[in-house]
PDB file of C-alpha atoms in Angstrom:
ATOM      1  CA  GLN A   1      10.864 -11.943   1.002  1.00  0.00           C
ATOM      2  CA  SER A   2       8.747 -13.142   3.928  1.00  0.00           C
ATOM      3  CA  ALA A   3       5.665 -11.279   5.007  1.00  0.00           C
ATOM      4  CA  LEU A   4       5.621  -9.661   8.416  1.00  0.00           C
ATOM      5  CA  THR A   5       3.611 -11.646  10.941  1.00  0.00           C
ATOM      6  CA  GLN A   6       0.424 -10.201  12.338  1.00  0.00           C
ATOM      7  CA  PRO A   7      -2.290 -11.899  14.387  1.00  0.00           C
ATOM      8  CA  ALA A   8      -5.162 -12.937  12.152  1.00  0.00           C
ATOM      9  CA  SER A   9      -7.720 -11.294  14.390  1.00  0.00           C
ATOM     10  CA  VAL A  10      -8.000  -9.046  17.414  1.00  0.00           C
ATOM     11  CA  SER A  11     -11.204  -8.059  19.145  1.00  0.00           C
ATOM     12  CA  GLY A  12     -12.274  -5.668  21.847  1.00  0.00           C
ATOM     13  CA  SER A  13     -15.298  -3.980  23.342  1.00  0.00           C
ATOM     14  CA  PRO A  14     -16.150  -0.346  22.700  1.00  0.00           C
ATOM     15  CA  GLY A  15     -13.970   1.921  24.799  1.00  0.00           C
ATOM     16  CA  GLN A  16     -11.249  -0.655  25.302  1.00  0.00           C
ATOM     17  CA  SER A  17      -7.713  -0.522  23.919  1.00  0.00           C
ATOM     18  CA  ILE A  18      -6.280  -3.124  21.601  1.00  0.00           C
ATOM     19  CA  THR A  19      -2.792  -3.643  20.236  1.00  0.00           C
ATOM     20  CA  ILE A  20      -1.873  -5.247  16.933  1.00  0.00           C
ATOM     21  CA  SER A  21       1.635  -6.628  16.578  1.00  0.00           C
ATOM     22  CA  CYS A  22       3.736  -6.802  13.444  1.00  0.00           C
ATOM     23  CA  THR A  23       6.769  -9.051  13.769  1.00  0.00           C
ATOM     24  CA  GLY A  24       9.608  -9.180  11.308  1.00  0.00           C
ATOM     25  CA  SER A  25      13.337  -9.626  11.488  1.00  0.00           C
ATOM     26  CA  ASN A  26      16.580  -7.710  11.766  1.00  0.00           C
ATOM     27  CA  SER A  27      16.435  -7.241   7.996  1.00  0.00           C
ATOM     28  CA  ASP A  28      13.180  -5.325   7.994  1.00  0.00           C
ATOM     29  CA  VAL A  29      11.298  -4.079  11.076  1.00  0.00           C
ATOM     30  CA  GLY A  30      14.334  -4.383  13.329  1.00  0.00           C
ATOM     31  CA  SER A  31      16.442  -2.099  11.168  1.00  0.00           C
ATOM     32  CA  SER A  32      13.765   0.242   9.861  1.00  0.00           C
ATOM     33  CA  ASN A  33      12.607   3.637  11.083  1.00  0.00           C
ATOM     34  CA  TYR A  34       9.850   3.491   8.494  1.00  0.00           C
ATOM     35  CA  VAL A  35       7.025   1.257   9.594  1.00  0.00           C
ATOM     36  CA  SER A  36       3.557   2.279   8.453  1.00  0.00           C
ATOM     37  CA  TRP A  37       0.076   1.021   9.262  1.00  0.00           C
ATOM     38  CA  TYR A  38      -3.014   0.982   7.072  1.00  0.00           C
ATOM     39  CA  GLN A  39      -6.718   0.606   7.786  1.00  0.00           C
ATOM     40  CA  GLN A  40      -8.923  -1.016   5.173  1.00  0.00           C
ATOM     41  CA  HIS A  41     -12.677  -1.260   5.384  1.00  0.00           C
ATOM     42  CA  PRO A  42     -14.275  -3.852   3.077  1.00  0.00           C
ATOM     43  CA  GLY A  43     -14.469  -2.586  -0.477  1.00  0.00           C
ATOM     44  CA  LYS A  44     -12.749   0.661   0.407  1.00  0.00           C
ATOM     45  CA  ALA A  45      -9.337   2.094  -0.311  1.00  0.00           C
ATOM     46  CA  PRO A  46      -6.688   1.485   2.356  1.00  0.00           C
ATOM     47  CA  LYS A  47      -5.921   4.501   4.512  1.00  0.00           C
ATOM     48  CA  VAL A  48      -2.617   5.232   6.241  1.00  0.00           C
ATOM     49  CA  VAL A  49      -3.072   5.713   9.983  1.00  0.00           C
ATOM     50  CA  ILE A  50       0.582   5.670  11.124  1.00  0.00           C
ATOM     51  CA  TYR A  51       3.863   6.225   9.279  1.00  0.00           C
ATOM     52  CA  ASP A  52       7.490   6.474  10.340  1.00  0.00           C
ATOM     53  CA  VAL A  53       6.660   4.101  13.245  1.00  0.00           C
ATOM     54  CA  THR A  54       4.894   6.707  15.373  1.00  0.00           C
ATOM     55  CA  THR A  55       3.662   9.581  13.185  1.00  0.00           C
ATOM     56  CA  ARG A  56      -0.047  10.092  12.715  1.00  0.00           C
ATOM     57  CA  PRO A  57      -1.138  11.768   9.476  1.00  0.00           C
ATOM     58  CA  SER A  58      -3.247  14.891   9.666  1.00  0.00           C
ATOM     59  CA  GLY A  59      -6.882  13.981  10.139  1.00  0.00           C
ATOM     60  CA  VAL A  60      -6.258  10.594  11.769  1.00  0.00           C
ATOM     61  CA  SER A  61      -7.707  10.214  15.251  1.00  0.00           C
ATOM     62  CA  ASP A  62      -5.251  10.447  18.127  1.00  0.00           C
ATOM     63  CA  ARG A  63      -6.706   7.162  19.347  1.00  0.00           C
ATOM     64  CA  PHE A  64      -4.262   5.526  16.944  1.00  0.00           C
ATOM     65  CA  SER A  65      -0.649   5.245  18.050  1.00  0.00           C
ATOM     66  CA  GLY A  66       2.385   3.314  16.896  1.00  0.00           C
ATOM     67  CA  SER A  67       5.529   1.990  18.506  1.00  0.00           C
ATOM     68  CA  LYS A  68       8.391  -0.400  17.881  1.00  0.00           C
ATOM     69  CA  SER A  69      10.585  -2.627  20.004  1.00  0.00           C
ATOM     70  CA  GLY A  70      13.246  -4.764  18.414  1.00  0.00           C
ATOM     71  CA  ASN A  71      11.783  -6.684  15.493  1.00  0.00           C
ATOM     72  CA  THR A  72       8.172  -5.993  16.441  1.00  0.00           C
ATOM     73  CA  ALA A  73       6.116  -2.930  15.614  1.00  0.00           C
ATOM     74  CA  SER A  74       2.750  -2.320  17.226  1.00  0.00           C
ATOM     75  CA  LEU A  75      -0.406  -0.354  16.507  1.00  0.00           C
ATOM     76  CA  THR A  76      -2.578   0.545  19.472  1.00  0.00           C
ATOM     77  CA  ILE A  77      -6.157   1.702  19.118  1.00  0.00           C
ATOM     78  CA  SER A  78      -7.475   3.247  22.295  1.00  0.00           C
ATOM     79  CA  GLY A  79     -11.113   4.025  23.060  1.00  0.00           C
ATOM     80  CA  LEU A  80     -12.195   1.434  20.494  1.00  0.00           C
ATOM     81  CA  GLN A  81     -15.165   2.508  18.384  1.00  0.00           C
ATOM     82  CA  ALA A  82     -17.456   0.641  16.011  1.00  0.00           C
ATOM     83  CA  GLU A  83     -15.932   2.509  13.058  1.00  0.00           C
ATOM     84  CA  ASP A  84     -12.528   0.992  13.884  1.00  0.00           C
ATOM     85  CA  GLU A  85     -13.743  -2.428  12.783  1.00  0.00           C
ATOM     86  CA  ALA A  86     -11.610  -3.089   9.704  1.00  0.00           C
ATOM     87  CA  GLU A  87      -8.558  -4.907   8.398  1.00  0.00           C
ATOM     88  CA  TYR A  88      -5.192  -3.470   9.444  1.00  0.00           C
ATOM     89  CA  PHE A  89      -1.838  -4.196   7.896  1.00  0.00           C
ATOM     90  CA  CYS A  90       1.682  -3.030   8.525  1.00  0.00           C
ATOM     91  CA  CYS A  91       4.486  -2.245   6.134  1.00  0.00           C
ATOM     92  CA  SER A  92       8.218  -1.954   6.694  1.00  0.00           C
ATOM     93  CA  TYR A  93      10.393   0.054   4.333  1.00  0.00           C
ATOM     94  CA  GLY A  94      13.996  -0.949   3.968  1.00  0.00           C
ATOM     95  CA  ARG A  95      16.806  -0.631   1.485  1.00  0.00           C
ATOM     96  CA  SER A  96      17.189  -4.335   0.784  1.00  0.00           C
ATOM     97  CA  ASN A  97      13.481  -5.108   0.412  1.00  0.00           C
ATOM     98  CA  PRO A  98      11.766  -1.807  -0.261  1.00  0.00           C
ATOM     99  CA  TYR A  99       8.370  -2.761   1.059  1.00  0.00           C
ATOM    100  CA  VAL A 100       7.532  -5.770   3.172  1.00  0.00           C
ATOM    101  CA  PHE A 101       3.918  -6.032   4.218  1.00  0.00           C
ATOM    102  CA  GLY A 102       2.209  -7.741   7.113  1.00  0.00           C
ATOM    103  CA  THR A 103      -0.240 -10.601   6.819  1.00  0.00           C
ATOM    104  CA  GLY A 104      -3.130  -8.432   7.993  1.00  0.00           C
ATOM    105  CA  THR A 105      -5.278  -8.351  11.126  1.00  0.00           C
ATOM    106  CA  LYS A 106      -9.054  -8.218  11.271  1.00  0.00           C
ATOM    107  CA  VAL A 107     -10.225  -6.036  14.139  1.00  0.00           C
ATOM    108  CA  THR A 108     -13.660  -6.821  15.497  1.00  0.00           C
ATOM    109  CA  VAL A 109     -15.534  -4.509  17.836  1.00  0.00           C
ATOM    110  CA  LEU A 110     -17.662  -6.671  20.070  1.00  0.00           C
TER     111      LEU A 110
ATOM    112  CA  GLN B   1      -9.347  15.511  -1.473  1.00  0.00           C
ATOM    113  CA  VAL B   2      -7.190  13.293  -3.675  1.00  0.00           C
ATOM    114  CA  GLU B   3      -8.860  10.297  -5.224  1.00  0.00           C
ATOM    115  CA  LEU B   4      -7.319   7.475  -7.223  1.00  0.00           C
ATOM    116  CA  GLN B   5      -9.321   5.141  -9.428  1.00  0.00           C
ATOM    117  CA  GLU B   6      -8.027   2.010 -11.107  1.00  0.00           C
ATOM    118  CA  SER B   7      -9.512   0.840 -14.385  1.00  0.00           C
ATOM    119  CA  GLY B   8      -8.925  -1.981 -16.806  1.00  0.00           C
ATOM    120  CA  PRO B   9     -10.107  -5.446 -17.849  1.00  0.00           C
ATOM    121  CA  GLY B  10     -11.141  -7.757 -15.053  1.00  0.00           C
ATOM    122  CA  LEU B  11     -10.227 -10.879 -17.013  1.00  0.00           C
ATOM    123  CA  VAL B  12      -6.992 -11.573 -18.849  1.00  0.00           C
ATOM    124  CA  LYS B  13      -5.970 -14.776 -20.611  1.00  0.00           C
ATOM    125  CA  PRO B  14      -2.776 -16.583 -19.635  1.00  0.00           C
ATOM    126  CA  SER B  15       0.324 -15.440 -21.550  1.00  0.00           C
ATOM    127  CA  GLU B  16      -1.357 -12.146 -22.504  1.00  0.00           C
ATOM    128  CA  THR B  17      -0.656  -8.638 -21.214  1.00  0.00           C
ATOM    129  CA  LEU B  18      -2.445  -7.105 -18.258  1.00  0.00           C
ATOM    130  CA  SER B  19      -3.018  -3.357 -18.667  1.00  0.00           C
ATOM    131  CA  LEU B  20      -4.366  -1.060 -15.963  1.00  0.00           C
ATOM    132  CA  THR B  21      -4.718   2.696 -15.631  1.00  0.00           C
ATOM    133  CA  CYS B  22      -4.964   4.829 -12.526  1.00  0.00           C
ATOM    134  CA  THR B  23      -6.712   8.179 -12.821  1.00  0.00           C
ATOM    135  CA  VAL B  24      -5.846  10.794 -10.209  1.00  0.00           C
ATOM    136  CA  SER B  25      -8.312  13.522  -9.294  1.00  0.00           C
ATOM    137  CA  GLY B  26      -8.087  16.320  -6.762  1.00  0.00           C
ATOM    138  CA  ASP B  27      -4.383  16.970  -7.298  1.00  0.00           C
ATOM    139  CA  SER B  28      -1.871  17.169 -10.108  1.00  0.00           C
ATOM    140  CA  ILE B  29       0.067  14.026 -10.879  1.00  0.00           C
ATOM    141  CA  SER B  30       3.143  16.183 -11.399  1.00  0.00           C
ATOM    142  CA  SER B  31       6.009  16.209  -8.933  1.00  0.00           C
ATOM    143  CA  HIS B  32       4.910  13.111  -7.036  1.00  0.00           C
ATOM    144  CA  TYR B  33       5.617   9.397  -7.144  1.00  0.00           C
ATOM    145  CA  TRP B  34       2.913   6.890  -7.975  1.00  0.00           C
ATOM    146  CA  SER B  35       2.971   3.198  -7.132  1.00  0.00           C
ATOM    147  CA  TRP B  36       1.203  -0.022  -8.051  1.00  0.00           C
ATOM    148  CA  LEU B  37       0.589  -2.805  -5.537  1.00  0.00           C
ATOM    149  CA  ARG B  38      -1.370  -6.029  -5.577  1.00  0.00           C
ATOM    150  CA  GLN B  39      -2.960  -8.372  -3.093  1.00  0.00           C
ATOM    151  CA  SER B  40      -3.692 -11.976  -3.972  1.00  0.00           C
ATOM    152  CA  ALA B  41      -5.744 -14.510  -2.059  1.00  0.00           C
ATOM    153  CA  GLY B  42      -3.670 -16.098   0.628  1.00  0.00           C
ATOM    154  CA  GLN B  43      -0.767 -13.714   0.027  1.00  0.00           C
ATOM    155  CA  GLY B  44       0.049 -10.410   1.583  1.00  0.00           C
ATOM    156  CA  LEU B  45       0.402  -7.182  -0.293  1.00  0.00           C
ATOM    157  CA  GLU B  46       3.165  -6.909  -2.879  1.00  0.00           C
ATOM    158  CA  TRP B  47       4.629  -3.675  -4.163  1.00  0.00           C
ATOM    159  CA  LEU B  48       5.079  -3.829  -7.930  1.00  0.00           C
ATOM    160  CA  GLY B  49       6.824  -0.590  -8.781  1.00  0.00           C
ATOM    161  CA  ARG B  50       6.578   3.185  -8.862  1.00  0.00           C
ATOM    162  CA  ILE B  51       6.915   5.995 -11.349  1.00  0.00           C
ATOM    163  CA  TYR B  52       7.702   9.670 -10.934  1.00  0.00           C
ATOM    164  CA  SER B  53       5.789  12.225 -12.928  1.00  0.00           C
ATOM    165  CA  ASP B  54       8.801  12.681 -15.219  1.00  0.00           C
ATOM    166  CA  GLY B  55       8.728   8.986 -16.097  1.00  0.00           C
ATOM    167  CA  TYR B  56      11.502   7.757 -13.795  1.00  0.00           C
ATOM    168  CA  THR B  57      10.689   4.213 -12.708  1.00  0.00           C
ATOM    169  CA  THR B  58      11.677   1.782  -9.978  1.00  0.00           C
ATOM    170  CA  TYR B  59      10.535  -1.806 -10.227  1.00  0.00           C
ATOM    171  CA  ASN B  60      10.224  -4.735  -7.866  1.00  0.00           C
ATOM    172  CA  PRO B  61      13.106  -6.986  -9.027  1.00  0.00           C
ATOM    173  CA  ALA B  62      10.781  -9.979  -8.952  1.00  0.00           C
ATOM    174  CA  LEU B  63       8.694  -8.456 -11.755  1.00  0.00           C
ATOM    175  CA  LYS B  64      11.176  -6.232 -13.498  1.00  0.00           C
ATOM    176  CA  ASN B  65      11.342  -8.253 -16.720  1.00  0.00           C
ATOM    177  CA  ARG B  66       7.569  -8.264 -17.202  1.00  0.00           C
ATOM    178  CA  LEU B  67       6.474  -4.886 -15.838  1.00  0.00           C
ATOM    179  CA  THR B  68       6.320  -1.508 -17.510  1.00  0.00           C
ATOM    180  CA  LEU B  69       4.967   1.643 -15.910  1.00  0.00           C
ATOM    181  CA  SER B  70       4.133   4.822 -17.770  1.00  0.00           C
ATOM    182  CA  VAL B  71       2.644   8.224 -16.985  1.00  0.00           C
ATOM    183  CA  ASP B  72       0.473  10.655 -18.920  1.00  0.00           C
ATOM    184  CA  THR B  73       0.534  14.004 -17.161  1.00  0.00           C
ATOM    185  CA  SER B  74      -1.900  15.555 -19.656  1.00  0.00           C
ATOM    186  CA  LYS B  75      -4.558  13.088 -18.539  1.00  0.00           C
ATOM    187  CA  ASN B  76      -3.416  12.934 -14.898  1.00  0.00           C
ATOM    188  CA  GLN B  77      -3.040   9.176 -15.292  1.00  0.00           C
ATOM    189  CA  PHE B  78      -0.406   6.523 -14.870  1.00  0.00           C
ATOM    190  CA  SER B  79      -0.490   2.989 -16.182  1.00  0.00           C
ATOM    191  CA  LEU B  80       0.781  -0.534 -15.718  1.00  0.00           C
ATOM    192  CA  LYS B  81       1.513  -3.245 -18.258  1.00  0.00           C
ATOM    193  CA  LEU B  82       2.391  -6.740 -17.068  1.00  0.00           C
ATOM    194  CA  THR B  83       3.323  -9.213 -19.777  1.00  0.00           C
ATOM    195  CA  ALA B  84       3.104 -13.002 -19.964  1.00  0.00           C
ATOM    196  CA  VAL B  85       0.616 -13.262 -17.132  1.00  0.00           C
ATOM    197  CA  THR B  86      -0.181 -16.515 -15.357  1.00  0.00           C
ATOM    198  CA  ALA B  87      -2.716 -17.536 -12.758  1.00  0.00           C
ATOM    199  CA  ALA B  88      -0.248 -16.321 -10.135  1.00  0.00           C
ATOM    200  CA  ASP B  89      -0.906 -12.760 -11.310  1.00  0.00           C
ATOM    201  CA  THR B  90      -4.567 -13.003 -10.311  1.00  0.00           C
ATOM    202  CA  ALA B  91      -4.962 -10.352  -7.639  1.00  0.00           C
ATOM    203  CA  LEU B  92      -6.589  -7.156  -6.457  1.00  0.00           C
ATOM    204  CA  TYR B  93      -4.471  -4.390  -7.978  1.00  0.00           C
ATOM    205  CA  PHE B  94      -4.115  -1.033  -6.250  1.00  0.00           C
ATOM    206  CA  CYS B  95      -2.612   2.268  -7.268  1.00  0.00           C
ATOM    207  CA  ALA B  96      -1.275   4.565  -4.572  1.00  0.00           C
ATOM    208  CA  SER B  97       0.481   7.869  -4.101  1.00  0.00           C
ATOM    209  CA  GLN B  98       3.846   8.683  -2.607  1.00  0.00           C
ATOM    210  CA  TYR B  99       3.999  12.388  -2.181  1.00  0.00           C
ATOM    211  CA  CYS B 100       6.805  14.863  -2.544  1.00  0.00           C
ATOM    212  CA  THR B 101       7.204  18.326  -1.084  1.00  0.00           C
ATOM    213  CA  PRO B 102       9.542  20.905  -2.576  1.00  0.00           C
ATOM    214  CA  THR B 103      12.285  19.587  -0.301  1.00  0.00           C
ATOM    215  CA  ALA B 104      11.695  15.847   0.077  1.00  0.00           C
ATOM    216  CA  CYS B 105       9.864  12.830  -1.247  1.00  0.00           C
ATOM    217  CA  TYR B 106       8.204  10.479   1.213  1.00  0.00           C
ATOM    218  CA  LEU B 107       8.767   7.061  -0.242  1.00  0.00           C
ATOM    219  CA  TYR B 108       8.413   5.287   3.065  1.00  0.00           C
ATOM    220  CA  TYR B 109       4.657   4.935   2.974  1.00  0.00           C
ATOM    221  CA  PHE B 110       1.665   5.205   0.663  1.00  0.00           C
ATOM    222  CA  GLY B 111      -0.456   8.296   1.172  1.00  0.00           C
ATOM    223  CA  ASP B 112      -3.644   7.746  -0.829  1.00  0.00           C
ATOM    224  CA  TRP B 113      -4.900   4.566  -2.438  1.00  0.00           C
ATOM    225  CA  GLY B 114      -7.469   3.547  -4.976  1.00  0.00           C
ATOM    226  CA  GLN B 115     -10.138   1.046  -4.013  1.00  0.00           C
ATOM    227  CA  GLY B 116      -8.453  -1.626  -6.101  1.00  0.00           C
ATOM    228  CA  THR B 117      -9.508  -3.545  -9.174  1.00  0.00           C
ATOM    229  CA  LEU B 118      -9.734  -7.311  -9.322  1.00  0.00           C
ATOM    230  CA  VAL B 119      -7.900  -8.954 -12.184  1.00  0.00           C
ATOM    231  CA  THR B 120      -8.370 -12.639 -12.878  1.00  0.00           C
ATOM    232  CA  VAL B 121      -6.045 -14.543 -15.178  1.00  0.00           C
ATOM    233  CA  SER B 122      -7.947 -17.384 -16.758  1.00  0.00           C
ATOM    234  CA  SER B 123      -8.665 -18.863 -20.141  1.00  0.00           C
TER     235      SER B 123
END
């Protein structure tokens, strides 16, 4: 199975909005209602910030939002804050390949 | 707050068996699913398999012949054994939860994760 494609890095200034893309195919993202996004600070456990494409878990800031169009899912972080600097990766759940993960994106707050 | 903590040897010799344990605190391991994943340098994350608290397992077909998952509800732990390891099994191994409610299990994402434990396969 091929990993989902994410940009290696995305950066933004505090207060700005950034969007991270996660591109797959008709076999995964394109046919899945179950895309999730995870935030991982160095040395820390990953934390789910979006699941089911657009759902934000309880306790996650509403600055995080998810969407999907065709074979590409996206995570948008609005009002960027220093604490958002981390690695982010996506995951698509499907019946043929249960879990296909993205290549990961490092978010830098300038 | 649920916490997961992986434990096990950091170094395993080629052809031997890799054994890891995940200890869950803050919630009962019962009535939920529990998964293992790994992340190797230059590769993305890979889901290895999951186990329900009653012992029901689902494995990644790519590892099915080498992987065994088990659960010990009395200790609130679940474990992984991977046989015949090679350098390709060198990775950061994570355990993670997939929660169930009385009416549904949410297998579409991973709720809580451990910090991960690095396992190196080398002689």
